[in-house]
mmCIF file of C-alpha atoms in Angstrom:
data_model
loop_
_atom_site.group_PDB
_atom_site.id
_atom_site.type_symbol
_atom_site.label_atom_id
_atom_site.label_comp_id
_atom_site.label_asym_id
_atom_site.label_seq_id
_atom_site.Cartn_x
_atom_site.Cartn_y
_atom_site.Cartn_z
ATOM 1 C CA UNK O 9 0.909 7.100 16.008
ATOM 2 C CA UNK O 10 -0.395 9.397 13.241
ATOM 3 C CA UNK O 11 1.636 12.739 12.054
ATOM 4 C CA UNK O 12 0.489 15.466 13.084
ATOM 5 C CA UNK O 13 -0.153 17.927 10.077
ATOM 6 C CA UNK O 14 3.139 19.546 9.796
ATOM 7 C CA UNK O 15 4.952 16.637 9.245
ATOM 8 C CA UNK O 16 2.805 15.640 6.172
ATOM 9 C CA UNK O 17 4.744 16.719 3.217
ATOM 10 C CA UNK O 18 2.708 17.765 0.147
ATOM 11 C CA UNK O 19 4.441 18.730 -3.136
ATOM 12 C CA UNK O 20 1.879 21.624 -3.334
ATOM 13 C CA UNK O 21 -1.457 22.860 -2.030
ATOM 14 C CA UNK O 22 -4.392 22.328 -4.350
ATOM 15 C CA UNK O 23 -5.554 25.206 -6.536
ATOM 16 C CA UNK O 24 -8.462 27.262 -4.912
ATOM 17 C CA UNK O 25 -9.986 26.456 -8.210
ATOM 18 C CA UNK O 26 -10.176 22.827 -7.668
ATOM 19 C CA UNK O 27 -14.194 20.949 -7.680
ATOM 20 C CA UNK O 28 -15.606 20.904 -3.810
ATOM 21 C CA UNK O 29 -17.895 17.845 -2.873
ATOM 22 C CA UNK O 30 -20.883 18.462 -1.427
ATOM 23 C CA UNK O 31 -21.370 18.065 2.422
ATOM 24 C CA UNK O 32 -24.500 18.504 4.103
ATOM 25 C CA UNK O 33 -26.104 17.800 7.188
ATOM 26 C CA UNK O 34 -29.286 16.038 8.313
ATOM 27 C CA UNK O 35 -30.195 15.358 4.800
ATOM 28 C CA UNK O 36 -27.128 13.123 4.150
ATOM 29 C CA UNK O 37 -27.400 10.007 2.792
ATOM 30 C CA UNK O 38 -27.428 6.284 4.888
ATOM 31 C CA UNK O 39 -23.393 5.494 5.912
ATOM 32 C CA UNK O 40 -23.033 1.649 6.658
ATOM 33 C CA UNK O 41 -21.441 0.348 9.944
ATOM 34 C CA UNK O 42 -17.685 0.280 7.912
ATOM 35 C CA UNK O 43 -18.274 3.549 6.780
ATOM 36 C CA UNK O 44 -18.792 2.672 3.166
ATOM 37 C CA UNK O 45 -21.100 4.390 0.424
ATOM 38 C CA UNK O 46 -24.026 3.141 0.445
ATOM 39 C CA UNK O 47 -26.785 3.789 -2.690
ATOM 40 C CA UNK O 48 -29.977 4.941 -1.194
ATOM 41 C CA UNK O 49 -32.509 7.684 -2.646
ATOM 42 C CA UNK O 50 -29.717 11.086 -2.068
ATOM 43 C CA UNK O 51 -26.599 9.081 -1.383
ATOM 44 C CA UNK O 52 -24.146 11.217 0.483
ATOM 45 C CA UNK O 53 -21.096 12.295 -1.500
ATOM 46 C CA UNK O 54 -17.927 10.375 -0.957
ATOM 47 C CA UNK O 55 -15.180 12.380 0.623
ATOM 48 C CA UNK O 56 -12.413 10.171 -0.197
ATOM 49 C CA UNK O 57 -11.968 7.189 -2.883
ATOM 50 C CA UNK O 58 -10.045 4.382 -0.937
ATOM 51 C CA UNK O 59 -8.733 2.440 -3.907
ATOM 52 C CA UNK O 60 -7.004 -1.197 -2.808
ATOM 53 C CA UNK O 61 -7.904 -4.559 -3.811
ATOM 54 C CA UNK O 62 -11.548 -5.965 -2.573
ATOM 55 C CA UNK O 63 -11.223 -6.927 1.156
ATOM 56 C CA UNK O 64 -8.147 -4.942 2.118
ATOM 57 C CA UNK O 65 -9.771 -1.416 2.718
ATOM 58 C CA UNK O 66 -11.743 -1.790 6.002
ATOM 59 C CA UNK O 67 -9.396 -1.127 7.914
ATOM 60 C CA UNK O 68 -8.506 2.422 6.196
ATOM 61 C CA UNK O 69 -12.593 3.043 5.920
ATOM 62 C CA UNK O 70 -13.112 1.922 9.403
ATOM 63 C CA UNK O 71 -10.138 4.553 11.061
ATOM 64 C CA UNK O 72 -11.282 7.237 8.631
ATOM 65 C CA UNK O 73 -14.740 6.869 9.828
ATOM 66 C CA UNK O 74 -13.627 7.725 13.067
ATOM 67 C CA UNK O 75 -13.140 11.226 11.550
ATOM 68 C CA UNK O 76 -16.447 11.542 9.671
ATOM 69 C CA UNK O 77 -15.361 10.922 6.580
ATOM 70 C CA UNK O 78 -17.213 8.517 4.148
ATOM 71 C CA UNK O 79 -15.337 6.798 1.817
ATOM 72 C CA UNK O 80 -16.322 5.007 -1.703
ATOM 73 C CA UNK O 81 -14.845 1.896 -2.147
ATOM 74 C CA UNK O 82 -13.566 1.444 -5.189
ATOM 75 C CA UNK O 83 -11.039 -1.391 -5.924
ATOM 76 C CA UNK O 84 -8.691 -0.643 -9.024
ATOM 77 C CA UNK O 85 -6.174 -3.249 -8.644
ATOM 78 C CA UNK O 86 -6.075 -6.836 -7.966
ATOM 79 C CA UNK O 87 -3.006 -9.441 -7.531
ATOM 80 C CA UNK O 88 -2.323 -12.615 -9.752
ATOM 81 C CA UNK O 89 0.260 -15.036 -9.506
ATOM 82 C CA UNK O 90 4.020 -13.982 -11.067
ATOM 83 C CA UNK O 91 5.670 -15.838 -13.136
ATOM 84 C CA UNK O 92 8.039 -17.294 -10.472
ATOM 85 C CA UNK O 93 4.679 -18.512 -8.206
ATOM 86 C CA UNK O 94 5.430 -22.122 -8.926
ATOM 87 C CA UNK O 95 8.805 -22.005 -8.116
ATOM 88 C CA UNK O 96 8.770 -21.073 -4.744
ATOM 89 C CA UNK O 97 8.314 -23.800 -2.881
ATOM 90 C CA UNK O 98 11.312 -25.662 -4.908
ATOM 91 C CA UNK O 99 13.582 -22.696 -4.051
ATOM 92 C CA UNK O 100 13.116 -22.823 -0.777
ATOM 93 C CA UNK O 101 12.980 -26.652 -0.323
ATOM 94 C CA UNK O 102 16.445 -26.863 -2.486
ATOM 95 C CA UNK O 103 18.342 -23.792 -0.969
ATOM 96 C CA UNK O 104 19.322 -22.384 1.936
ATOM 97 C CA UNK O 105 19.048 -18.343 3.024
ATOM 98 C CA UNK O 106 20.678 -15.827 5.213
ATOM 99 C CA UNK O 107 17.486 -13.837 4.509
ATOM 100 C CA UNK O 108 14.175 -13.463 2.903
ATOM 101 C CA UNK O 109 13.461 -10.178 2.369
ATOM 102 C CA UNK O 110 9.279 -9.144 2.346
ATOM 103 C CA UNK O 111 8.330 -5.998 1.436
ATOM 104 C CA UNK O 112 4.586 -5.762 1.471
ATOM 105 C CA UNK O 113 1.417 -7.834 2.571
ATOM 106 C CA UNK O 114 0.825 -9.550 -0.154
ATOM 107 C CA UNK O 115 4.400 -10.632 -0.816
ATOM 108 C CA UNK O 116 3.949 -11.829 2.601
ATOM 109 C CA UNK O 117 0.842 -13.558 1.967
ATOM 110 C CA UNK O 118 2.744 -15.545 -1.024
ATOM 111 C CA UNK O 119 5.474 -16.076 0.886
ATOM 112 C CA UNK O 120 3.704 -18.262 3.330
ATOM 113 C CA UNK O 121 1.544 -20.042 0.646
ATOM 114 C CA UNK O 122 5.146 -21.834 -0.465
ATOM 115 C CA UNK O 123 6.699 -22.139 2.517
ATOM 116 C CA UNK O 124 3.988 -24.093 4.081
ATOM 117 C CA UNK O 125 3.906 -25.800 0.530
ATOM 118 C CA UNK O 126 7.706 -26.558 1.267
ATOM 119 C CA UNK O 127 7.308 -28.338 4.282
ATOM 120 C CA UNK O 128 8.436 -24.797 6.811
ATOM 121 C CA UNK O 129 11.758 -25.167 6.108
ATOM 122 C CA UNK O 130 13.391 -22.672 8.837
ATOM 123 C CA UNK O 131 13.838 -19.139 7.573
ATOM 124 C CA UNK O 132 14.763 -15.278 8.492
ATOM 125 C CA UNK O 133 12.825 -13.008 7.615
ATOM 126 C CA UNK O 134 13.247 -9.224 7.086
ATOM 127 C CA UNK O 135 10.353 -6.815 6.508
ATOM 128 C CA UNK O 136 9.439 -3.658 5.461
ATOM 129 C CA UNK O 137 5.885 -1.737 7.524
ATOM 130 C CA UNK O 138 4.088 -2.897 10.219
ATOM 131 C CA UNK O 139 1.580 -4.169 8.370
ATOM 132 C CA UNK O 140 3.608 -6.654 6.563
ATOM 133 C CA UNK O 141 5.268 -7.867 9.832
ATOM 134 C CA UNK O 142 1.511 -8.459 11.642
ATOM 135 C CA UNK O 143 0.925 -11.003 8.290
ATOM 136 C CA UNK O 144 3.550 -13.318 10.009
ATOM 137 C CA UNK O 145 2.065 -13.236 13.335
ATOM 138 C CA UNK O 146 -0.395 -16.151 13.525
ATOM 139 C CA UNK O 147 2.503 -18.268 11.977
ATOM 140 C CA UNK O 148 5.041 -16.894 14.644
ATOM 141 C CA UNK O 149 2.445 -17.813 17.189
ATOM 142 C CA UNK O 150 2.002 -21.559 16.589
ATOM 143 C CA UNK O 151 5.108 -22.764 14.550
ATOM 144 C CA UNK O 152 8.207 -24.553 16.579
ATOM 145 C CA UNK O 153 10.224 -21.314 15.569
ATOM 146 C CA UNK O 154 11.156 -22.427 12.090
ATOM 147 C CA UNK O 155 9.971 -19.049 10.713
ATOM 148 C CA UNK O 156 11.614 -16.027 12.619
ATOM 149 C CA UNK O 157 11.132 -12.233 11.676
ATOM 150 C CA UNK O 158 14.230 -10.835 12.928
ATOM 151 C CA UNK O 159 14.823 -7.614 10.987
ATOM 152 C CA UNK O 160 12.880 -4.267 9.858
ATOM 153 C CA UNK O 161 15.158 -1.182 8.999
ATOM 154 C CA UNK O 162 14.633 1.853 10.678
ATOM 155 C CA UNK O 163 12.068 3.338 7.890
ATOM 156 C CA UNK O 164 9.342 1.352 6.248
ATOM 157 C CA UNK O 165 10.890 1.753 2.536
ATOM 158 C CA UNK O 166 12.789 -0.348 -0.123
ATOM 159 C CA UNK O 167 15.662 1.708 0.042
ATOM 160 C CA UNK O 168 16.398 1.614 4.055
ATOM 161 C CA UNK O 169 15.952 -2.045 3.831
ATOM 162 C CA UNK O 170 19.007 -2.296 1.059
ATOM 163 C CA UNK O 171 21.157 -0.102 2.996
ATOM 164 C CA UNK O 172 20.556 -1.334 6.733
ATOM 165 C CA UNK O 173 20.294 -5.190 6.364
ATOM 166 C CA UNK O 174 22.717 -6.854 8.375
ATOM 167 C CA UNK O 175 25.525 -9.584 7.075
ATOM 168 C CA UNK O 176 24.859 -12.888 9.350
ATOM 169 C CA UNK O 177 27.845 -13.707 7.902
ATOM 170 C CA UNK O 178 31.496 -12.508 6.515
ATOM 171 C CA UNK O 179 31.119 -14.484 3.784
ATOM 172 C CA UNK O 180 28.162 -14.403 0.709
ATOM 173 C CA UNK O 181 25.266 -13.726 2.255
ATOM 174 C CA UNK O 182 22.308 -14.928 0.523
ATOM 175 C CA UNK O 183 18.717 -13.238 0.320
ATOM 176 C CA UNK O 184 16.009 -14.597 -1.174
ATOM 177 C CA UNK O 185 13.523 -11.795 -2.899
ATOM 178 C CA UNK O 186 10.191 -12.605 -3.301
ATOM 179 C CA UNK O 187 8.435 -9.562 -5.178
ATOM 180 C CA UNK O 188 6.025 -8.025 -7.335
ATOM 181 C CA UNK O 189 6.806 -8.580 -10.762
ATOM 182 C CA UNK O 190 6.397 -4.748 -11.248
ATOM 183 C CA UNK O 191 8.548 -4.011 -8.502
ATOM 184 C CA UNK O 192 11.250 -1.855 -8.722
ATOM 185 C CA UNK O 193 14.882 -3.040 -8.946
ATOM 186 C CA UNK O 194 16.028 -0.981 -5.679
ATOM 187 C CA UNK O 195 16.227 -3.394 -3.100
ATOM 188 C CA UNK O 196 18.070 -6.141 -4.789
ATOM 189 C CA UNK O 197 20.119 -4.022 -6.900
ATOM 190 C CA UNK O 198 21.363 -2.013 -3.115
ATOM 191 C CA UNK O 199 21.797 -5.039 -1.365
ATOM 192 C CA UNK O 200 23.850 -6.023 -4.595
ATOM 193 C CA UNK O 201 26.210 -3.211 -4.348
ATOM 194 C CA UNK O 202 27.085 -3.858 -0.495
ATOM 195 C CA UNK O 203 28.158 -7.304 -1.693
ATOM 196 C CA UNK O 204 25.040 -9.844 -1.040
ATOM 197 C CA UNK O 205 24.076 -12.816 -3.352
ATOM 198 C CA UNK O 206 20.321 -11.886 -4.241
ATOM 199 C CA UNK O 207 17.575 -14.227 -5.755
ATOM 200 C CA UNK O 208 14.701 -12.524 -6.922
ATOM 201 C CA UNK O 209 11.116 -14.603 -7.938
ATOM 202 C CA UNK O 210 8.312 -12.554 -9.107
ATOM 203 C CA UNK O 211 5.932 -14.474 -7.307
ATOM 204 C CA UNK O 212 2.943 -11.955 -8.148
ATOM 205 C CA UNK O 213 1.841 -9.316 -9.661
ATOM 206 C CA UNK O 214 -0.747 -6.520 -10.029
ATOM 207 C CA UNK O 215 -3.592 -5.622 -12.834
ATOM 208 C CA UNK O 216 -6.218 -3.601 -12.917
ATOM 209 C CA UNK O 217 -9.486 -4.393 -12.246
ATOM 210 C CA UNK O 218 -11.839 -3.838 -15.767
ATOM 211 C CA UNK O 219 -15.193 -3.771 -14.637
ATOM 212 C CA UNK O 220 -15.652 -0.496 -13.228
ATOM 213 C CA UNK O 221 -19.329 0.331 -12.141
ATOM 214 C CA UNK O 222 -19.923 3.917 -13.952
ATOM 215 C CA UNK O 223 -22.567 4.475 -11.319
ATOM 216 C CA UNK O 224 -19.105 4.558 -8.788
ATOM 217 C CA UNK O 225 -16.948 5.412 -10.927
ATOM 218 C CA UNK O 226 -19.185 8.842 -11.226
ATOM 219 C CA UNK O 227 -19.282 9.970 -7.948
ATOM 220 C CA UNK O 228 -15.433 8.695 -7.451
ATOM 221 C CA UNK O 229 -14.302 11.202 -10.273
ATOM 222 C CA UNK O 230 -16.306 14.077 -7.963
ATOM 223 C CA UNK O 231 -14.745 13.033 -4.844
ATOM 224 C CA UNK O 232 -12.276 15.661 -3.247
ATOM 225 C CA UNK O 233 -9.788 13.299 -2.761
ATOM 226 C CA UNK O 234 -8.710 9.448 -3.882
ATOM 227 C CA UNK O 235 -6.585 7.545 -1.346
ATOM 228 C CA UNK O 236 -3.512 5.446 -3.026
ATOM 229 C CA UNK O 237 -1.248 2.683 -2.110
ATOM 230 C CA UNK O 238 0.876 1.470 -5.576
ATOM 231 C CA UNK O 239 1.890 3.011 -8.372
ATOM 232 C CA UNK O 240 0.094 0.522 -9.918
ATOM 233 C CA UNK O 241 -3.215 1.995 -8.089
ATOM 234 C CA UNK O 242 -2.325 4.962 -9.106
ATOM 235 C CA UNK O 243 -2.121 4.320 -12.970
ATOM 236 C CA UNK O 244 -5.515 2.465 -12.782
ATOM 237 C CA UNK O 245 -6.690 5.752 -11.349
ATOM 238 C CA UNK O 246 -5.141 8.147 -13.819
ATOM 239 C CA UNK O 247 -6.612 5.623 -16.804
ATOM 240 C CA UNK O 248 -9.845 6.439 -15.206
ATOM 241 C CA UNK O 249 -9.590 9.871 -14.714
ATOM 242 C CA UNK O 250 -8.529 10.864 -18.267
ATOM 243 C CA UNK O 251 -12.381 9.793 -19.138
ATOM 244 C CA UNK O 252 -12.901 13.964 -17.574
ATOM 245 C CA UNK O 253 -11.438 16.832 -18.676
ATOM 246 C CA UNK O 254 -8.363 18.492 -16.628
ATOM 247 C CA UNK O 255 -8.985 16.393 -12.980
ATOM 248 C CA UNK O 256 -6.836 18.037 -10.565
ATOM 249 C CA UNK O 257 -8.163 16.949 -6.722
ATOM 250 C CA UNK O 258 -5.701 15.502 -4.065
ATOM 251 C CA UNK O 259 -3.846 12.544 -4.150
ATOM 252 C CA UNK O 260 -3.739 11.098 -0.721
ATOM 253 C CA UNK O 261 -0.120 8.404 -0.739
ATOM 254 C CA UNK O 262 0.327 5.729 1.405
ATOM 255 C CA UNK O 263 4.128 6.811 1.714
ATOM 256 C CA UNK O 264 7.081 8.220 -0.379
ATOM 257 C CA UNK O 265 7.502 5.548 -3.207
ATOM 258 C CA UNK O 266 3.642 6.404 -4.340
ATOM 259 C CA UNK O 267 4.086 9.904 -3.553
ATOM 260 C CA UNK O 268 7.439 9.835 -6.383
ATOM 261 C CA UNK O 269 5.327 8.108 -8.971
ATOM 262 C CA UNK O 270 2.700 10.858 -8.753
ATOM 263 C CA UNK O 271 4.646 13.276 -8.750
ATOM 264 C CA UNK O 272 6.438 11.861 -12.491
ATOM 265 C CA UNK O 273 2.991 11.529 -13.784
ATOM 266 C CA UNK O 274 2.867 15.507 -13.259
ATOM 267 C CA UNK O 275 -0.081 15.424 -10.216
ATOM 268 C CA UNK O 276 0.837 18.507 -8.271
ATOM 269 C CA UNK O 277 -1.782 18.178 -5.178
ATOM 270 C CA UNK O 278 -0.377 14.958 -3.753
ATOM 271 C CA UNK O 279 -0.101 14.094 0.247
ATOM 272 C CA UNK O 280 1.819 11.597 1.803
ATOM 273 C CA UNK O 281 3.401 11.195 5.486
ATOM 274 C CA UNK O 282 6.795 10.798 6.264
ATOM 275 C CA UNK O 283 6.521 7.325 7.743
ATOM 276 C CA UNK O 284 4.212 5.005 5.406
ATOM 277 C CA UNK O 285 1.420 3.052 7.406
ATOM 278 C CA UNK O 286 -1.984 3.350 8.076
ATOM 279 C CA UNK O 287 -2.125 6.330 10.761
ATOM 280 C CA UNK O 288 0.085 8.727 8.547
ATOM 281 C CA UNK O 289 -1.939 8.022 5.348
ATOM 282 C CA UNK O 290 -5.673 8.865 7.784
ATOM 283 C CA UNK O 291 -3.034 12.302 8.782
ATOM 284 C CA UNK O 292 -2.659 12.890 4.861
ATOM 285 C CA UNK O 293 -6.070 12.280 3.818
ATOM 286 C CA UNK O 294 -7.708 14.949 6.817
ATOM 287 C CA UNK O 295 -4.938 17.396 5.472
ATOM 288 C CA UNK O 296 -5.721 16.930 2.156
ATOM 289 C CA UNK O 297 -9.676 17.145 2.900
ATOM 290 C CA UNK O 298 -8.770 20.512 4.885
ATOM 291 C CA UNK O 299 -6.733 21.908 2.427
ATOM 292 C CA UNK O 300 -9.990 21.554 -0.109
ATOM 293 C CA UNK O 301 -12.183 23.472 2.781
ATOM 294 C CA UNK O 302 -13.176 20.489 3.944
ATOM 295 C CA UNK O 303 -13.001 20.273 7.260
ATOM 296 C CA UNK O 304 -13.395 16.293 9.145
ATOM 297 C CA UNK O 305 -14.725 16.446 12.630
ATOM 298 C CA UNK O 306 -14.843 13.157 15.070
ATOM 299 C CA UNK O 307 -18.883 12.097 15.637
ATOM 300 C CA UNK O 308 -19.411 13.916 18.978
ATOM 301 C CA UNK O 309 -16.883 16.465 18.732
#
């Protein structure tokens, strides 16, 4: 269910002095069926920059469409394997888990790549957002119940996970942690402290994509506001930005971890809901779009 406004937390309101896109009326440009920015002869200006990698922002464009707001796609990261990729499937083939803890899509996606690869040895999962969970549910549906996800903590974050993971066990409990090789070290290092055995692989990682279009990259720099879900997003963006002098618009946070990172690169207009997922992130990009005087209304409304 999305926040409503007042539960959106925003290190600060945007200066008054901050660039406004242009909206018009009749005379906008063509918006495709996904809501995405489409060149014509006056091509509308973007309202929000939706940032992940190719193929995993419809879903953001579509719901924000909903609202009237056209997006510009503009991928700035991309995953590649990790160093630990090829040592997956031997890890799991050779050892046995308490737990196997997956903290985002694509560590899920990886995940499944070498344990299929492994011969679906059984295994417990634990995951972190909703939208990591629903990568495990055409496996749950037609495995013999070798794979089980049995555990989410009680908020979508790193941190929760570490502290609310139960022991299956009074003895060590072992966790296998499958990650992003620029992930943090909170996760293993709290599950550490409260006395479990943790493997970590880096089974991916993240770089930035290098061939930028500057006939996007353009209007993205005008936008109002640029939806992020990484740090590592969010670096790609800043990289990008520097190319203008003093940008300052809204940066719209998937959740808190994003939210932290902007805030140490010393962005002050920065948006994020309470609970990360796709529902609060459309509540923080309207609230960030109103707080710039622009104002989203649904078609029909």
């Amino acid at each position: 269910m999305a926040l409503s406004s007042s539960h959106l937390l925003p290190f600060s309101r945007p200066p008054a002095t901050f660039p406004r896109a242009r909206h018009a009326g009749g005379g906008r440009g063509r918006a495709g069926a996904t809501g995405r920015f489409i060149a014509c002869s006056s091509p509308p200006p973007p309202d929000v920059v939706v940032t992940r990698e190719r193929g995993k922002n419809a879903k953001l464009i579509a719901a924000l469409e909903k609202h009237n707001v056209q997006s510009l796609e503009l991928p700035l990261i991309k995953h590649v394997e990790g160093p630990d990729t090829d040592r997956l499937s031997a890890v799991l083939r050779d050892e046995k888990f308490d737990w196997i803890t997956i903290t985002s899509p694509e560590a899920a996606a990886v995940f499944l790549e070498g344990w299929k690869a492994a011969g679906n040895p059984k295994v417990r999962i634990a995951v972190v957002g909703a939208g990591t969970e629903r990568v495990f549910d055409e496996v749950i549906q037609y495995n013999d119940g070798s794979l089980e996800v049995a555990f989410s903590p009680s908020k979508a974050m790193g941190k929760f996970l570490a502290s609310e993971l139960p022991r299956t066990t009074e003895t060590t409990c072992k966790v296998l942690y499958p990650a992003s090789a620029k992930a943090g070290h909170e996760i293993q290092n709290g599950l550490s402290n409260r006395g479990f055995e943790v493997t970590r692989l880096n089974t991916y990682t993240t770089v930035s994509v290098q061939d930028v279009d500057p006939l996007i990259l353009k209007p993205a720099l005008s936008a109002p506001v640029v939806a992020v879900a990484s740090p590592s997003a969010l670096r790609a963006w800043l990289n990008l930005a520097s190319q203008v002098d003093n940008w300052g618009n809204a940066i719209a946070c998937i959740g808190e971890t994003t939210a932290s990172a902007a805030k140490k690169f010393g962005l002050k207009s920065i948006y994020y809901p309470t609970t990360p997922g796709l529902d609060g992130w459309v509540e923080s990009i309207l609230e960030a779009l109103r707080a710039h005087g622009q104002s989203k209304e649904a078609p029909g409304c």
